[in-house]
XYZ file of C-alpha atoms in Angstrom:
510
model
C 0.690 27.442 5.760
C 0.872 25.088 2.658
C 2.455 28.123 0.582
C 5.251 28.155 3.282
C 5.661 24.610 3.572
C 6.249 24.688 -0.363
C 8.601 27.572 -0.320
C 10.783 25.819 2.294
C 10.676 22.705 0.220
C 11.802 24.500 -2.781
C 14.609 26.228 -0.851
C 15.833 22.943 0.105
C 16.423 21.816 -3.365
C 18.836 25.088 -3.746
C 22.478 24.716 -3.080
C 22.678 25.124 0.851
C 25.762 24.765 3.288
C 25.325 22.530 6.384
C 24.111 25.263 8.843
C 21.657 26.530 6.207
C 20.122 23.027 5.542
C 19.628 22.410 9.116
C 17.834 25.748 9.533
C 15.651 24.934 6.546
C 14.892 21.358 8.145
C 14.017 23.214 11.376
C 11.769 25.469 9.510
C 10.101 22.754 7.383
C 9.396 20.634 10.763
C 7.816 23.733 12.995
C 5.705 24.500 9.864
C 4.444 20.873 9.848
C 3.912 21.128 13.441
C 1.802 24.075 12.942
C -0.144 22.890 10.326
C -1.055 19.850 12.332
C -2.332 22.171 15.046
C -4.229 24.185 12.704
C -5.895 21.415 11.157
C -6.667 19.908 14.416
C -8.388 23.224 15.484
C -10.233 23.276 12.391
C -11.571 19.605 12.680
C -12.261 20.404 16.401
C -14.516 23.511 15.413
C -16.376 21.489 12.798
C -17.038 18.695 14.958
C -18.217 21.272 17.771
C -20.584 23.106 15.158
C -21.981 19.805 13.877
C -20.833 20.427 10.486
C -18.485 17.395 10.291
C -19.511 14.437 7.810
C -18.035 11.197 7.455
C -17.299 9.392 4.173
C -17.883 5.686 4.533
C -16.194 3.735 1.910
C -14.739 -0.114 1.573
C -11.451 0.067 3.014
C -8.489 -2.034 2.953
C -7.389 -2.646 6.532
C -3.826 -3.969 6.377
C -2.447 -0.982 3.845
C -4.313 1.414 6.164
C -2.248 -0.186 9.044
C 1.028 0.383 7.265
C 0.270 3.888 6.550
C -0.372 4.647 10.411
C 2.781 2.882 11.416
C 4.825 4.524 8.631
C 3.963 7.876 10.549
C 5.792 6.652 13.801
C 8.561 4.728 12.350
C 11.113 7.466 12.071
C 10.427 8.862 15.524
C 10.155 5.488 17.162
C 13.525 4.403 15.467
C 15.390 7.621 16.581
C 14.481 6.791 20.221
C 15.153 3.016 19.559
C 11.904 1.907 20.318
C 10.347 -1.606 19.105
C 7.567 -1.481 16.814
C 4.959 -4.567 16.388
C 1.470 -4.962 14.752
C -0.535 -8.125 15.532
C -3.981 -8.588 13.150
C -5.834 -11.323 14.917
C -7.848 -14.362 13.378
C -11.382 -13.678 11.881
C -10.394 -10.047 11.407
C -11.793 -8.939 7.995
C -9.278 -7.248 5.564
C -11.950 -5.317 3.804
C -14.824 -3.359 5.762
C -16.889 -0.311 5.491
C -15.513 2.667 7.287
C -14.164 6.539 6.777
C -10.616 5.635 6.162
C -9.292 8.915 6.461
C -10.766 9.382 10.006
C -9.719 6.043 11.113
C -6.062 6.563 10.231
C -6.373 9.981 11.920
C -7.642 8.472 15.130
C -4.832 5.578 14.740
C -2.082 8.150 13.959
C -2.996 10.229 17.009
C -2.847 7.367 19.317
C 0.238 6.161 17.957
C 1.905 9.596 18.008
C 1.119 9.893 21.511
C 2.384 6.599 22.495
C 5.762 7.324 21.027
C 5.753 10.943 22.487
C 5.622 9.569 25.846
C 7.651 6.393 25.607
C 11.518 6.560 26.345
C 12.115 3.003 26.366
C 10.755 -0.411 25.327
C 8.153 -0.395 22.366
C 5.057 0.329 20.876
C 2.248 -2.179 19.758
C -0.710 -1.890 17.621
C -3.162 -4.918 17.867
C -6.235 -5.442 15.761
C -8.724 -7.960 16.934
C -12.460 -9.055 16.506
C -14.837 -9.500 19.139
C -18.345 -10.678 17.675
C -19.432 -7.772 15.381
C -16.876 -5.331 16.898
C -13.357 -4.446 15.610
C -10.966 -3.511 18.275
C -7.723 -1.752 17.614
C -5.434 -1.292 20.749
C -2.570 0.927 20.970
C -0.094 -0.112 23.709
C 2.980 1.567 24.980
C 5.675 1.074 27.772
C 5.847 4.527 28.580
C 5.691 6.514 31.865
C 1.799 6.055 32.079
C -0.829 8.344 33.386
C -1.899 9.129 37.230
C -4.927 7.734 38.085
C -6.635 11.064 38.754
C -5.820 12.295 35.545
C -6.864 9.684 33.584
C -10.703 10.697 33.729
C -9.838 13.872 32.053
C -7.654 12.687 29.320
C -10.222 13.024 26.666
C -11.199 16.585 27.647
C -10.587 19.346 25.190
C -7.171 21.118 25.826
C -6.156 19.181 28.859
C -2.823 17.968 29.079
C -1.653 15.085 31.419
C 2.094 16.433 30.838
C 2.200 20.334 31.008
C 5.648 20.010 29.317
C 4.289 18.542 26.274
C 3.802 20.475 23.063
C 0.473 20.579 21.398
C -2.920 21.964 21.913
C -4.330 19.127 24.130
C -7.193 18.286 21.500
C -5.912 15.490 19.596
C -7.457 12.883 21.959
C -10.752 14.881 22.141
C -10.957 14.874 18.146
C -10.024 11.307 18.037
C -12.670 10.197 20.904
C -15.468 12.495 18.879
C -14.565 10.684 15.789
C -14.900 7.306 17.345
C -18.367 8.485 18.639
C -19.512 9.622 15.465
C -18.378 6.325 13.875
C -20.492 4.464 16.368
C -17.544 3.374 18.529
C -15.740 4.711 21.557
C -12.343 5.148 23.015
C -11.309 4.004 26.326
C -7.940 4.176 28.311
C -6.212 2.087 30.723
C -2.859 2.995 32.183
C -0.312 2.174 34.845
C 2.113 4.807 36.114
C 5.316 3.616 35.476
C 4.233 0.605 33.399
C 2.521 1.997 30.155
C -0.849 2.864 28.679
C -3.324 0.894 26.525
C -5.731 2.935 24.588
C -8.637 1.120 23.016
C -10.670 1.932 19.860
C -13.823 -0.142 19.300
C -15.826 0.130 16.137
C -18.950 -1.639 15.081
C -18.602 -4.058 12.080
C -21.218 -3.350 9.519
C -20.462 -4.118 5.890
C -17.287 -6.290 5.773
C -15.957 -9.307 3.945
C -15.164 -12.542 5.813
C -11.275 -13.185 5.431
C -10.285 -15.879 3.178
C -7.531 -17.945 4.837
C -4.303 -18.054 2.131
C -3.678 -21.552 3.246
C 0.164 -22.820 2.493
C 3.306 -23.337 4.166
C 6.332 -20.737 4.398
C 9.892 -20.661 5.804
C 9.832 -17.594 7.988
C 11.367 -16.079 11.254
C 9.624 -17.549 14.282
C 8.632 -14.001 15.517
C 6.176 -13.894 12.272
C 4.856 -17.397 12.831
C 1.764 -16.425 15.014
C 0.674 -13.564 12.392
C 0.976 -15.881 9.697
C -0.931 -18.651 11.245
C -3.851 -16.054 11.686
C -3.975 -16.035 7.851
C -4.103 -19.647 7.266
C -0.035 -19.861 6.786
C 1.914 -22.663 8.597
C 5.185 -21.215 9.469
C 8.473 -23.228 9.353
C 12.009 -22.418 10.643
C 13.843 -19.880 8.402
C 16.384 -20.654 6.097
C 19.422 -18.519 5.670
C 18.349 -16.584 2.379
C 14.683 -15.649 3.434
C 12.373 -13.162 1.808
C 10.675 -12.696 5.019
C 13.861 -11.758 6.908
C 12.916 -7.799 7.253
C 12.210 -6.147 10.449
C 9.920 -3.984 9.048
C 7.344 -7.039 8.565
C 6.879 -7.059 12.242
C 4.933 -3.765 11.968
C 4.008 -3.552 8.324
C 1.335 -6.197 8.057
C 0.139 -5.206 4.878
C 3.744 -5.939 3.315
C 3.760 -9.117 5.159
C 0.518 -10.461 3.852
C 1.377 -9.345 0.387
C 4.675 -10.870 0.223
C 3.531 -13.911 1.986
C 0.796 -14.311 -0.546
C 3.080 -13.679 -3.225
C 5.353 -16.477 -2.218
C 2.593 -19.154 -1.780
C 1.116 -18.361 -5.062
C 4.542 -18.743 -6.571
C 5.079 -22.046 -4.962
C 5.072 -24.932 -7.664
C 1.997 -27.306 -7.703
C -0.102 -24.844 -5.232
C -3.823 -25.911 -6.435
C -4.799 -22.036 -5.908
C -6.276 -21.172 -9.336
C -9.626 -23.379 -8.838
C -10.087 -21.617 -5.517
C -9.720 -18.104 -6.820
C -11.624 -18.454 -10.165
C -14.183 -15.904 -10.364
C -17.717 -16.610 -11.662
C -17.516 -14.528 -14.748
C -15.511 -13.871 -17.917
C -14.699 -10.147 -18.217
C -13.427 -7.980 -21.141
C -9.978 -6.413 -19.475
C -7.960 -3.865 -20.663
C -4.297 -4.027 -19.258
C -2.485 -0.663 -19.672
C 1.200 -0.669 -18.872
C 4.436 0.878 -20.546
C 6.476 -2.248 -18.957
C 6.795 -5.318 -21.023
C 7.185 -7.667 -18.160
C 4.350 -6.431 -16.353
C 2.300 -6.894 -19.275
C 3.232 -10.371 -19.807
C 3.047 -11.304 -16.096
C -0.262 -9.688 -15.188
C -1.658 -10.635 -18.558
C -1.035 -14.079 -18.056
C -2.184 -13.849 -14.464
C -5.664 -12.631 -15.856
C -5.920 -15.325 -18.540
C -5.091 -17.928 -15.947
C -8.303 -16.551 -14.113
C -10.341 -17.291 -17.171
C -10.662 -13.388 -18.496
C -10.399 -11.850 -21.985
C -7.401 -9.674 -21.711
C -6.595 -6.760 -24.275
C -3.231 -5.354 -23.860
C -1.907 -1.718 -24.411
C 1.661 -0.385 -24.025
C 0.645 3.397 -23.532
C -2.245 5.664 -22.738
C -2.743 6.814 -26.524
C -3.218 3.044 -27.540
C -5.862 2.639 -24.442
C -7.521 5.600 -25.652
C -7.986 4.249 -29.181
C -8.952 0.957 -28.044
C -11.791 2.802 -25.969
C -13.404 3.759 -29.331
C -13.228 0.063 -30.646
C -14.122 -2.082 -28.010
C -16.030 -2.067 -24.811
C -14.356 -3.132 -21.561
C -15.641 -4.081 -18.217
C -12.469 -3.332 -16.352
C -9.268 -1.447 -17.135
C -6.288 -1.991 -15.172
C -3.997 0.984 -15.642
C -0.188 1.928 -14.504
C -0.609 5.494 -13.028
C 3.116 5.975 -13.714
C 3.840 6.080 -17.547
C 5.636 8.430 -19.853
C 3.948 11.075 -22.130
C 0.318 10.645 -20.811
C 0.143 9.140 -17.242
C -2.527 6.906 -16.204
C -4.339 9.501 -14.224
C -4.631 11.911 -17.146
C -5.485 8.871 -19.210
C -8.602 8.128 -17.229
C -9.560 11.747 -17.387
C -9.367 11.733 -21.081
C -11.153 8.439 -21.218
C -14.156 9.975 -19.528
C -14.268 12.960 -21.976
C -13.781 11.087 -25.058
C -17.009 11.533 -26.920
C -16.447 8.335 -29.128
C -15.816 6.407 -26.188
C -17.829 3.139 -26.212
C -18.336 3.094 -22.198
C -16.766 5.995 -20.463
C -18.217 4.910 -17.001
C -16.287 1.201 -17.164
C -14.379 0.684 -13.668
C -10.734 1.910 -13.625
C -8.287 0.051 -11.065
C -4.816 1.736 -10.687
C -1.749 -0.265 -10.700
C 1.449 1.214 -8.895
C 4.599 0.336 -7.097
C 3.904 3.253 -4.894
C 2.153 3.234 -1.834
C 2.188 7.189 -1.367
C -1.021 8.264 0.546
C -1.384 11.293 -2.287
C -1.187 8.965 -5.183
C -4.188 7.090 -3.825
C -6.139 10.222 -3.269
C -5.321 11.696 -6.476
C -6.591 8.522 -7.975
C -9.902 8.626 -6.279
C -10.213 12.290 -6.903
C -9.944 11.698 -10.717
C -12.417 9.052 -11.218
C -10.320 5.927 -10.560
C -12.350 3.422 -8.456
C -9.706 1.273 -6.851
C -5.993 1.178 -6.523
C -3.697 -1.745 -6.226
C -0.122 -1.950 -5.217
C 2.537 -4.210 -7.158
C 3.589 -6.390 -7.196
C -0.079 -8.015 -8.166
C -1.213 -11.278 -7.008
C -3.706 -13.925 -8.231
C -5.897 -13.413 -5.063
C -5.747 -9.584 -5.421
C -6.858 -9.571 -9.304
C -9.565 -12.058 -8.677
C -11.002 -10.061 -6.162
C -11.191 -6.664 -8.217
C -12.780 -8.808 -11.109
C -15.335 -9.898 -8.836
C -16.034 -6.022 -7.830
C -16.015 -4.931 -11.501
C -18.303 -8.106 -12.375
C -20.762 -6.748 -9.531
C -20.430 -3.240 -10.708
C -21.232 -4.103 -14.247
C -24.178 -6.612 -13.427
C -25.638 -3.493 -11.345
C -25.439 -1.590 -14.755
C -27.327 -4.327 -16.417
C -24.405 -5.156 -18.666
C -24.539 -8.893 -19.557
C -21.459 -10.862 -18.658
C -20.334 -14.187 -19.836
C -20.108 -17.131 -17.253
C -16.812 -18.722 -16.572
C -15.506 -21.868 -18.351
C -13.171 -23.834 -15.743
C -12.029 -26.079 -18.324
C -10.493 -23.172 -20.473
C -8.454 -22.052 -17.697
C -7.210 -25.340 -17.278
C -6.020 -25.924 -20.599
C -4.345 -22.132 -20.119
C -2.423 -23.315 -17.138
C -0.897 -26.194 -18.886
C 0.809 -23.787 -21.043
C 4.886 -24.099 -21.104
C 6.473 -21.021 -19.421
C 9.561 -21.049 -21.398
C 8.553 -18.463 -23.945
C 7.166 -16.000 -21.370
C 10.459 -16.458 -19.058
C 12.761 -15.555 -22.208
C 10.675 -12.707 -22.793
C 10.979 -11.626 -19.014
C 14.729 -11.842 -19.326
C 14.770 -9.937 -22.693
C 12.542 -7.058 -21.274
C 14.772 -6.795 -17.938
C 17.853 -6.806 -20.085
C 16.541 -3.734 -22.452
C 15.340 -1.939 -19.273
C 18.887 -2.203 -17.676
C 20.302 -1.210 -20.919
C 18.370 2.088 -21.011
C 19.113 2.734 -17.530
C 22.818 2.466 -17.969
C 22.648 4.710 -21.259
C 20.792 7.138 -19.164
C 23.505 7.175 -16.407
C 26.403 7.451 -19.030
C 24.344 10.447 -20.539
C 23.872 12.079 -17.284
C 20.081 11.710 -17.741
C 17.422 11.288 -14.889
C 16.799 7.596 -14.237
C 13.943 7.757 -11.586
C 10.923 6.545 -13.678
C 13.425 3.739 -15.274
C 14.115 2.613 -11.539
C 10.716 2.639 -10.503
C 9.802 0.637 -13.376
C 12.586 -1.887 -12.786
C 11.426 -2.128 -9.045
C 7.735 -3.043 -10.126
C 8.638 -5.592 -12.716
C 11.070 -7.201 -10.401
C 8.654 -7.214 -7.673
C 6.049 -8.747 -10.228
C 8.042 -11.646 -10.606
C 8.846 -12.454 -6.994
C 12.537 -11.468 -6.814
C 12.486 -9.759 -3.452
C 16.017 -9.739 -2.861
C 16.564 -7.833 -6.089
C 13.631 -5.518 -5.242
C 15.600 -4.659 -2.092
C 18.612 -3.893 -4.258
C 16.667 -1.690 -6.561
C 14.997 0.303 -3.506
C 18.298 1.065 -2.207
C 19.485 2.470 -5.590
C 16.069 4.327 -5.905
C 16.349 5.950 -2.427
C 19.802 7.079 -3.323
C 18.495 8.617 -6.538
C 16.066 10.475 -4.901
C 18.405 11.839 -2.577
C 20.515 13.190 -5.741
C 23.281 10.785 -5.295
C 25.114 9.537 -8.576
C 24.876 5.845 -9.201
C 27.830 3.835 -10.292
C 27.712 2.246 -13.590
C 29.407 -0.875 -11.918
C 26.518 -1.275 -9.514
C 24.086 -1.393 -12.479
C 26.569 -4.120 -14.173
C 26.492 -6.180 -10.968
C 22.543 -5.816 -10.896
C 22.812 -7.272 -14.540
C 24.807 -10.237 -13.582
C 22.317 -11.085 -10.765
C 19.668 -11.033 -13.205
C 21.853 -13.183 -15.744
C 22.210 -15.633 -13.148
C 18.809 -15.906 -12.351
C 17.909 -16.426 -16.056
C 20.740 -18.476 -16.924
C 18.643 -20.889 -19.074
C 17.380 -18.246 -21.154
C 19.296 -16.283 -24.000
C 18.549 -13.067 -25.832
C 17.123 -13.876 -29.421
């Protein structure tokens, strides 16, 4: 089936007329549906035979919720259904579970909610009750008759005989919930809607740390922000949080809110985030801006930082110095980050082939995350990177090194305070120069008819890292059109350059 799907996708890249494109789209959608049915049947068979095993690992909750909601975003929007997600107070943002199977359960519940809802909306709620995590998927669909509700988790049972599928999706979800120590329950009122609850035990987890701050935001986001320790104020006209997707992508909302607060002048956040250890950290990124900004953030957290602009530089440094943590961009020219990690492990003269690796990427694609884990990368950070995120992974790397009996240097808070007092004029000037050069590369590539997807991706990550949310949205629009094969006019790039010049008007190229 994967071969059939690949062949269809290759066919879609060839010149097709409108009718042929429609037929190819239909073939692809049918293949995806059939593949989902086959996977469900295989899972059901493994569960029934007792050959199904769970893989428990530390899981970031909010990105997982984003990924689950992303699967229903398109179908829900085509039906004009509203989407909402809410994460309650005291819900841990990191906990141990089988992330793939939890996502599978949520995707199944959300998919059913969209399938049987024609008007209204879908809501995903996560709350904590003592040592339990509760996921609620509710809809305003037609509901399920009382006499059918007791059979809804029975294999091959379908409450609606007109629906497509095998009728084992909920059976698998219920079985997975039991294997994870929890359970699925259903409440439904015909003509009103349905709510399915997934209850899981909280075993190993990290208590949530309130962000603490004030943000101008739409009133509909205030309740969610309040649960994270952020006080919401009435929104201004130009507001970075005026994005409908933030209502149902809590990971994006949390990251953006955190970034906006940490970028606010005079916020006393550094001392609260300061890790207890100073690590030797290698930062590998081909973008000057990311090296400058993330490098400064690491230094402000009291870390010793070495910079590499390419995988080749990183591999050379691996033979000269031992590192406690390697932060590496996975999308770089020539040798990408994942290949670099593979070569690092295989290098016989490497001083520490088993140090911790954390991937950096502006992409949130699930396949990128799986590819990283499969190839020896321990963790994955989505750009833009925040101080709190860096502090968290520094602590994780420190714990990893201590377990390996590697001595670490204790933190010196006075050193950090001195570094924070440094004038930002030089780094802001370097940022402006780097952006200007990057835009020049993009303009030259457009003029020469060359591909610009990698350059645009780099630009998006750089702008995100310096908190320019409005410009990131502008670049994302360009990136999406590039992916669809559309031509980008030079005038658009000139307009973008002017916007950047306006922001950095006090800095000139030297």
